[in-house]
Amino acid sequence: MVSYKRLNPEDVQFSSALLSEEPRPVHEEVSVREPEEASLLPRRPSCSVNTGLLLIGCLLLLLCGGWLLGTVFWLHRPSNQQPHKPPSPAGAQTPDSQIDIGVNDAAAASRREACSLIPEAWRFDCYPEREVVVTRELCEARNCCFIPASSPSSSATHQSGRNGIPWCFYPQDFPSYSLVSLNDTSLGQKGTLVREVKTYYPADILTLEVEIRHETDMRLRVRITDPSNSRFEVPISVPTAAKKAESPVYTVEFSKQPFGLIVKRSSTGAVLLNTTVAPLFYADQFLQLSTSLQSQFIYGLGEHRSTFLHDVHWNTLTMWARDVPPMERTNLYGAHPFYLAMEDGGNAHGFFLLNSNAMDVKLQPAPALTWRTIGGILDFYVFLGPDPASVIEQYVEVIGYPAMPIYWALGYHLCRWGYHTSNSTWEVVKSLRNYGIPQDVQWNDIDYMDQFLDFTFDPAKFGTLPDLVKDLHAHDQRYVMILDPGISSVQPEGSYWPYDEGLRRDVFIKDAEGKTLIGKVWPGLTAYPDFSDDVTHEWWHDNLQRFYEKVPFDGLWIDMNEPSNFLDGSTNGCPSSSLENPPYTPGILGGLLRAKTVCATAQQKQSVHYNMHSLYGLMEAKASASALKRIVAKRPFVISRSTFPSQGMYSGHWLGDNRSQWKDMYTSIAGILTFNLLGIPLVGADICGFSEEPQEELCVRWTQLGAFYPFTRNHNAIDMRPQDPTAFSPLARTAMKQALLLRYSLYPVLYTLFHHAHIHGHTVARPIMFEFPKDVKTYGIDKQFLWGKSLLVTPVLDPGVDYVDGYFPEGLWYDYYTGDSLHSKGEDLRLHAPLDKINLHLREGSITPTQAPNLTLWVSSGQPLHLVSALSDDGSASGDLFWDDGESIDTYENNLYSYIIFNVTQNVMTSQVLHSNVEATYITVETAAFYGVKQKPSRVLVNSQDAAFTYRANQVLTVADLGLNLSQNFTISWMF
């Protein structure tokens, strides 16, 4: 189904006023060559026959000579062509005003020759509309180059709607904006851009303002706006710079005509942004900006199901929140217009486009990237890193640091759609307890509700739900239930408070006529709360408070919040307008902005839904987190399906309705790594898969992997067989139990990592390349990952094997379980991996605090610590621990925490309490193990007192029965 207005040649119009006006005066600050022609179409002035023939001869001679010289120059250009700049096509440019009909043919031939010299990788799509077979006539009506792809495999772009080399692409002289003035400001520069030629999209904005803000030494911000009219801007809070950066590590250069920005890293000269590679577009509903890329190593750009490293071979990533099971080449639940890019030598930078409208991001093998959005403004940041981890820190500083999770959020969560009754839910909880399987949280899907109505529970099937929750609390466990935003609109008046009160307070999204928009979700016909309105937040809180008094839940699972709709738009459809059918529609599933969501013309308090759509999940998460803080007076726990930048401040995320397939398990790793880049570290996938029947071997391997998701939940669909650990054979059940106990033993590590994410913007589940940015072999790895900087996870992702191949960057690594060491030169190694084992390795130089695991984190977190030191070749190691009560709000901000660092050097371990709190006094350090002690010590001292120890042949020294108070400094030393 075609969702855009097809633009035929007769639809391309030009302003007669623009064609007739005098050249604009140019400000003194910038010298700009005036365009010789104000139209994309050539004019044919009259001339005498003699003059015409003379001109024809001269011009043909000039053209041929120019073409020959240009071609020779191009063929003999230096081989070190800058990667950020495409080769210039040959051919002289001739003023259109001097060409008659005969010369037009020659000029057209020369132009086509110039077009052919643009390398395929540098061809920027001039006709991105889908479902259009682009002919030469259509393409040249846009004044673009038309060259059909040379091979069937590369002809996909315009023949079948798939990606491929564009047949229709911009010539290098395609008209764009000119920079006609540039002045200094307190933060950088501000300039005026002018376009003299209208484009083929309606409502061009011909005069723009560009503002360059040198916000910090590592962060550049650029805003391109319409100085005459205010346009929608994303309503999230970002830092406001007070003064210009004093020593920026970047330089900004300007191309005046056509306008472009070139941002370089000062230390290396690497070009991080170059917008001169293709023309800038800025129409009311079509904004386009292209840039070269430093390399093909691009990450981020969520939410999409793909490998962690994006494919730059004509790959289009569409962003527009959508309810759809994860699949490749489809816009999914969230929108995150941020990418991380690697450079030669291991440096990295980032780019963030602060825009919430529907957009396409086109990657091409030049390498280059094009942003194509249909609203808002161009407001973007460049982050200079220089290492990948620093890029993410700088990005998170802008969008907001993720919240510190409540301690039980890091335990094992169990859910399914199809428990059918509260008693059957309860039986599963009891079964896990009986088998000694850890579980912190039990969830319910929509079947707990009465007729799928929010803020209700089925009095017949779930009548014992309050008792179940009471029992969970008695066992130090927690309860989370689902909520969908759709509020039933068809209950008898006076019988359903959420809708009646919502109408009274006017909290629902309106249609274009100002009436409550009605869609359809699980309860039938529904209205949608407008979470962009503070009044709605208060109404949401009041509904939650009323339900909490019946069922004292602990956290919220907010689903269907793209928002999802079983209809396209509403029960009344959507009006015909440019908002519903924009001149260009990105490649969204369904082809329409309203496909399985509400109308783009729907009215919200802050703007039309056209602008607000992808923000819906963020705003609901914000309302939910705020309400939970007030209701439970503890850190809120919210897991949301739809997400947007800054979401980590309010919620975590799960990767949606995956399948019980090995491929889905593999792609989940890329998903959790990507969301850690995007500032949402509390992320996981449905362990064992959501839909389709679970396989025992798959579920064992997935539970082992899922034990290392930052957020760990097993969840499956209605009518599928149960897939909790108790549903399988004793061997499988035992293997799953061991994996979950392993996770619980590592809680101190995980909790400390989340502290660093909250305070510094660090990743929790971390790509290997973050720690080894100079090792290019790590750039594409998404079958392994790290917790923090030192715990390497190598899961089995294939059926029927008892081994796994993993890459070990150069250095010394230790088997986590045994302490056996291996020296890697940067190589792939085959590891033994029976069904009951997931391979873990410790990186040299790290100290890992662990605890004896138990059935809940409430119990586990009170156990004594065991410190594992993985020594470097020189005998050194370091680590840290953040500790607080696990649930109070803002403990770090209010100084209610302990922070301890551990170091080993020259055969001495020291602990140093940098910040103390009463919580640490309840914990002791019971044992310490040192991997890589090269010979057996003759003596071990603990706080200068002799202590018993053991030493194994694999160079592992263990000191037990320490009984050291965590809140006090201590030393452990050994001598030979």
XYZ file of C-alpha atoms in Angstrom, residues 473-854:
382
model
C 6.172 -10.423 50.202
C 6.378 -12.850 53.104
C 9.082 -14.707 51.170
C 11.010 -11.541 50.249
C 9.684 -11.717 46.698
C 7.950 -9.105 44.585
C 5.001 -8.794 42.204
C 4.779 -6.978 38.850
C 1.744 -6.787 36.575
C 1.140 -5.548 33.071
C -0.681 -2.355 32.146
C -1.653 -1.274 28.637
C -2.398 2.377 27.903
C -5.722 1.673 26.153
C -8.623 2.475 28.496
C -11.950 0.805 27.709
C -14.500 3.329 26.481
C -17.574 1.081 26.348
C -18.248 0.159 29.974
C -21.607 1.265 31.415
C -21.412 4.807 32.672
C -20.422 4.903 36.298
C -19.015 1.361 36.316
C -15.418 1.993 35.227
C -13.720 4.797 37.136
C -10.561 5.064 34.960
C -12.583 6.036 31.876
C -15.246 8.084 33.638
C -12.653 10.036 35.591
C -10.459 10.336 32.517
C -13.309 11.989 30.632
C -14.006 14.280 33.550
C -10.350 15.377 33.725
C -10.004 15.473 29.930
C -6.923 13.245 29.806
C -7.474 11.384 26.526
C -5.966 11.981 23.104
C -8.359 13.799 20.762
C -9.014 13.267 17.089
C -8.628 16.057 14.533
C -12.122 17.326 15.396
C -11.382 17.574 19.094
C -13.356 14.481 20.126
C -11.916 11.603 22.157
C -10.106 9.355 19.710
C -11.271 5.762 19.949
C -9.124 2.830 18.881
C -9.198 -0.855 19.675
C -6.925 -2.974 21.847
C -7.431 -5.967 24.163
C -10.508 -4.709 26.050
C -12.197 -3.649 22.803
C -12.808 -0.009 21.992
C -10.435 2.195 23.926
C -9.305 5.744 24.556
C -5.627 6.629 24.905
C -4.271 8.715 27.783
C -2.279 11.747 26.692
C 0.874 11.408 28.786
C 2.210 14.704 27.445
C -0.211 16.394 29.856
C 0.632 16.683 33.570
C -3.059 16.259 34.353
C -2.834 12.770 32.884
C 0.117 11.941 35.131
C -1.973 12.759 38.181
C -4.904 10.698 36.866
C -2.530 7.793 36.190
C -1.191 8.011 39.742
C -4.673 8.035 41.200
C -5.638 4.907 39.263
C -2.497 3.119 40.397
C -3.049 4.186 44.000
C -6.610 2.842 43.965
C -5.459 -0.503 42.559
C -2.502 -0.694 44.943
C -4.899 -0.580 47.868
C -6.368 -3.863 46.581
C -3.227 -5.495 45.183
C 0.012 -4.043 46.621
C 2.143 -4.529 43.517
C 5.837 -3.642 43.470
C 6.514 -2.649 39.879
C 4.931 -2.020 36.501
C 5.224 -3.583 33.090
C 3.944 -1.058 30.540
C 3.223 -2.708 27.209
C 1.476 -1.783 23.942
C 2.716 1.784 24.343
C 3.887 2.673 20.850
C 0.878 3.192 21.211
C -0.526 -0.001 19.700
C -3.915 -0.120 18.023
C -5.651 -3.076 16.398
C -7.110 -0.541 13.944
C -5.370 1.859 11.592
C -5.987 5.263 13.177
C -9.379 5.097 14.889
C -12.894 3.764 14.594
C -13.619 6.756 12.353
C -10.473 6.436 10.290
C -8.280 9.499 9.886
C -8.800 12.685 7.888
C -7.058 13.129 4.588
C -4.232 15.581 5.136
C -0.517 16.052 4.677
C 0.011 14.828 8.241
C -1.608 11.502 7.470
C -0.109 11.279 3.988
C 3.082 13.328 3.968
C 4.956 13.998 0.732
C 7.479 11.427 1.889
C 6.742 8.520 4.218
C 9.702 6.635 5.679
C 9.804 2.877 5.251
C 7.550 2.047 8.175
C 5.822 -1.299 8.389
C 2.365 -0.947 6.869
C 3.373 2.058 4.782
C 1.155 4.483 6.715
C 1.938 6.569 9.764
C -1.357 5.410 11.260
C -0.716 1.713 10.608
C -1.691 -0.100 13.825
C -1.519 3.086 15.882
C -3.559 6.269 16.282
C -3.980 8.965 13.648
C -1.029 11.237 12.949
C -3.554 14.109 13.125
C -4.567 13.125 16.670
C -4.224 15.989 19.116
C -2.103 15.883 22.266
C -1.432 18.716 24.644
C 2.128 19.338 23.465
C 1.628 18.760 19.740
C -0.062 16.585 17.131
C 0.632 12.862 17.310
C 2.594 13.217 14.055
C 5.342 14.748 16.199
C 4.710 12.928 19.472
C 4.199 9.325 18.396
C 7.606 7.855 19.208
C 7.627 9.710 22.550
C 4.534 7.934 23.862
C 6.345 5.131 25.690
C 8.824 7.558 27.225
C 6.082 9.794 28.564
C 4.110 6.856 29.960
C 7.277 5.551 31.637
C 7.867 8.956 33.186
C 4.310 9.047 34.534
C 4.603 5.483 35.843
C 7.948 5.994 37.579
C 6.699 9.190 39.187
C 3.541 7.484 40.452
C 5.447 4.500 41.849
C 7.818 6.743 43.776
C 4.836 8.306 45.503
C 3.003 5.039 46.107
C 5.760 2.712 47.346
C 8.278 5.387 48.440
C 11.123 3.336 46.968
C 13.015 3.249 43.700
C 10.453 2.637 40.974
C 10.660 -0.473 38.841
C 9.203 -0.021 35.359
C 9.819 -2.097 32.232
C 8.580 -0.524 28.994
C 8.252 -1.853 25.476
C 8.448 1.450 23.608
C 11.455 3.649 24.284
C 13.093 6.936 23.289
C 16.312 8.720 24.335
C 16.303 9.494 28.096
C 14.060 6.475 28.808
C 16.711 4.985 31.083
C 15.930 7.681 33.625
C 12.496 6.117 34.141
C 12.440 2.507 32.986
C 14.182 -0.531 31.647
C 13.259 -2.363 28.469
C 12.765 -5.861 27.189
C 13.323 -6.711 23.561
C 9.753 -7.670 22.763
C 7.874 -10.663 21.447
C 10.720 -12.871 20.291
C 10.480 -16.522 19.279
C 11.788 -19.780 20.735
C 14.490 -20.024 18.076
C 18.265 -20.214 18.304
C 18.588 -17.179 16.055
C 16.451 -15.129 18.433
C 18.728 -16.057 21.305
C 21.749 -14.938 19.294
C 20.213 -11.615 18.191
C 19.294 -10.830 21.797
C 22.967 -10.184 22.538
C 23.117 -7.426 19.926
C 19.916 -6.052 21.431
C 21.217 -5.786 24.980
C 24.544 -4.349 23.814
C 22.803 -1.738 21.679
C 20.487 -0.620 24.468
C 23.460 -0.259 26.794
C 24.870 2.144 24.194
C 21.528 3.966 24.198
C 21.531 4.708 27.923
C 19.063 1.956 28.913
C 21.274 -0.626 30.653
C 18.386 -2.442 32.402
C 17.526 -4.561 29.379
C 16.918 -8.192 28.518
C 15.072 -10.524 26.195
C 12.380 -13.092 26.973
C 14.434 -16.089 28.084
C 13.541 -19.275 26.154
C 11.564 -17.131 23.713
C 8.043 -15.739 23.877
C 6.215 -17.442 21.005
C 6.497 -20.985 19.656
C 7.102 -24.130 21.664
C 10.229 -24.067 23.837
C 12.926 -26.690 23.282
C 14.682 -28.050 26.344
C 18.244 -27.638 25.087
C 17.493 -24.143 23.800
C 15.908 -23.182 27.108
C 18.920 -24.411 29.095
C 21.355 -22.484 26.900
C 19.115 -19.420 26.916
C 18.808 -19.485 30.709
C 22.603 -19.564 30.908
C 22.838 -16.569 28.582
C 19.875 -14.835 30.227
C 21.582 -15.110 33.600
C 23.908 -12.461 32.189
C 21.278 -10.145 30.773
C 21.209 -7.048 32.958
C 17.445 -7.687 33.260
C 16.602 -11.398 33.505
C 13.050 -12.586 32.784
C 11.604 -15.822 31.452
C 8.325 -15.138 29.620
C 6.242 -17.129 27.148
C 2.992 -16.931 25.264
C -0.487 -18.265 25.798
C -1.177 -21.851 24.707
C 2.543 -22.670 24.704
C 3.979 -25.330 27.001
C 5.376 -24.013 30.297
C 9.053 -23.062 30.129
C 9.973 -22.169 33.673
C 12.890 -24.255 34.992
C 10.612 -26.709 36.805
C 8.921 -27.724 33.539
C 11.937 -29.633 32.206
C 13.940 -32.751 32.959
C 16.051 -33.005 36.138
C 19.266 -32.468 34.148
C 17.913 -29.356 32.438
C 16.366 -28.047 35.641
C 19.646 -28.444 37.493
C 21.593 -26.664 34.746
C 19.155 -23.729 34.819
C 19.303 -23.580 38.599
C 23.108 -23.461 38.514
C 23.044 -20.616 35.985
C 20.650 -18.568 38.124
C 22.624 -19.233 41.315
C 25.713 -18.075 39.429
C 23.949 -14.820 38.605
C 22.921 -14.330 42.214
C 26.493 -14.931 43.377
C 27.648 -12.108 41.093
C 25.095 -9.613 42.404
C 27.773 -7.348 43.999
C 29.442 -7.002 40.593
C 26.193 -6.272 38.783
C 24.933 -3.810 41.382
C 28.213 -1.891 41.284
C 28.086 -1.759 37.493
C 24.605 -0.236 37.656
C 25.920 2.347 40.097
C 28.547 3.390 37.557
C 25.881 3.490 34.849
C 23.746 5.735 37.048
C 26.542 8.107 38.047
C 28.893 8.063 35.061
C 26.882 6.734 32.124
C 28.874 3.510 31.841
C 27.603 0.404 30.109
C 26.728 -2.701 32.143
C 26.615 -5.391 29.453
C 29.557 -4.177 27.405
C 30.820 -4.872 23.890
C 34.317 -6.337 23.889
C 35.423 -3.537 21.559
C 34.818 -1.009 24.336
C 37.715 -2.454 26.304
C 39.872 -3.221 23.258
C 39.170 -0.394 20.788
C 42.492 -0.856 19.005
C 41.732 -4.498 18.205
C 39.668 -4.396 15.013
C 38.850 -8.083 15.435
C 36.547 -7.140 18.298
C 34.487 -4.665 16.263
C 31.981 -7.167 14.962
C 31.736 -9.494 17.966
C 28.170 -10.006 19.186
C 28.317 -13.633 20.308
C 30.282 -12.686 23.408
C 30.187 -9.717 25.726
C 31.553 -8.372 28.979
C 30.057 -7.431 32.292
C 31.946 -4.253 33.024
C 35.542 -4.327 31.940
C 36.612 -7.759 33.075
C 34.007 -10.578 33.147
C 33.869 -12.220 29.701
C 30.723 -14.201 28.853
C 30.938 -16.805 26.062
C 27.550 -18.537 25.707
C 26.660 -21.512 23.532
C 24.358 -20.305 20.751
C 24.052 -23.445 18.641
C 22.217 -26.730 19.184
C 23.809 -30.094 19.724
C 27.323 -28.999 20.683
C 29.419 -29.340 23.819
C 31.913 -26.652 22.889
C 31.933 -22.993 21.947
C 34.411 -20.844 20.032
C 35.269 -17.520 21.557
C 37.637 -14.672 20.807
C 40.102 -13.640 23.481
C 41.797 -10.268 22.996
C 45.494 -10.097 23.654
C 46.387 -10.589 27.291
C 46.030 -12.920 30.236
C 42.645 -14.467 30.985
C 41.500 -16.791 33.753
C 38.761 -19.394 33.845
C 36.304 -17.962 36.361
C 35.507 -21.313 37.942
C 38.988 -22.817 38.260
C 41.475 -19.997 37.984
C 43.269 -21.738 35.107
C 45.084 -19.138 33.028
C 45.475 -18.672 29.318
C 47.673 -16.212 27.449
C 46.062 -15.000 24.245
C 47.743 -13.260 21.359
C 44.320 -12.066 20.204
C 42.850 -15.314 18.902
C 39.825 -17.562 18.699
C 39.842 -20.460 21.141
C 37.580 -23.489 21.406
C 36.178 -23.985 24.907
C 34.593 -27.040 26.476
C 30.893 -26.314 27.096
C 28.788 -29.207 28.352
C 25.077 -28.553 28.762
C 25.457 -27.491 32.387
C 28.145 -24.861 31.787
C 28.428 -21.326 30.466
C 32.014 -20.192 29.967
C 33.155 -17.232 32.031
C 36.614 -15.709 32.087
C 38.206 -12.992 34.160
C 40.451 -10.422 32.565
C 43.818 -9.875 34.159
C 44.061 -6.992 36.584
C 40.546 -7.287 37.980
C 39.073 -7.938 41.425
C 35.561 -9.388 41.460
C 33.415 -9.360 44.616
C 30.919 -12.236 44.894
C 28.532 -13.651 47.492
C 27.079 -17.037 48.376
C 23.798 -17.154 46.428
C 20.385 -17.839 47.895
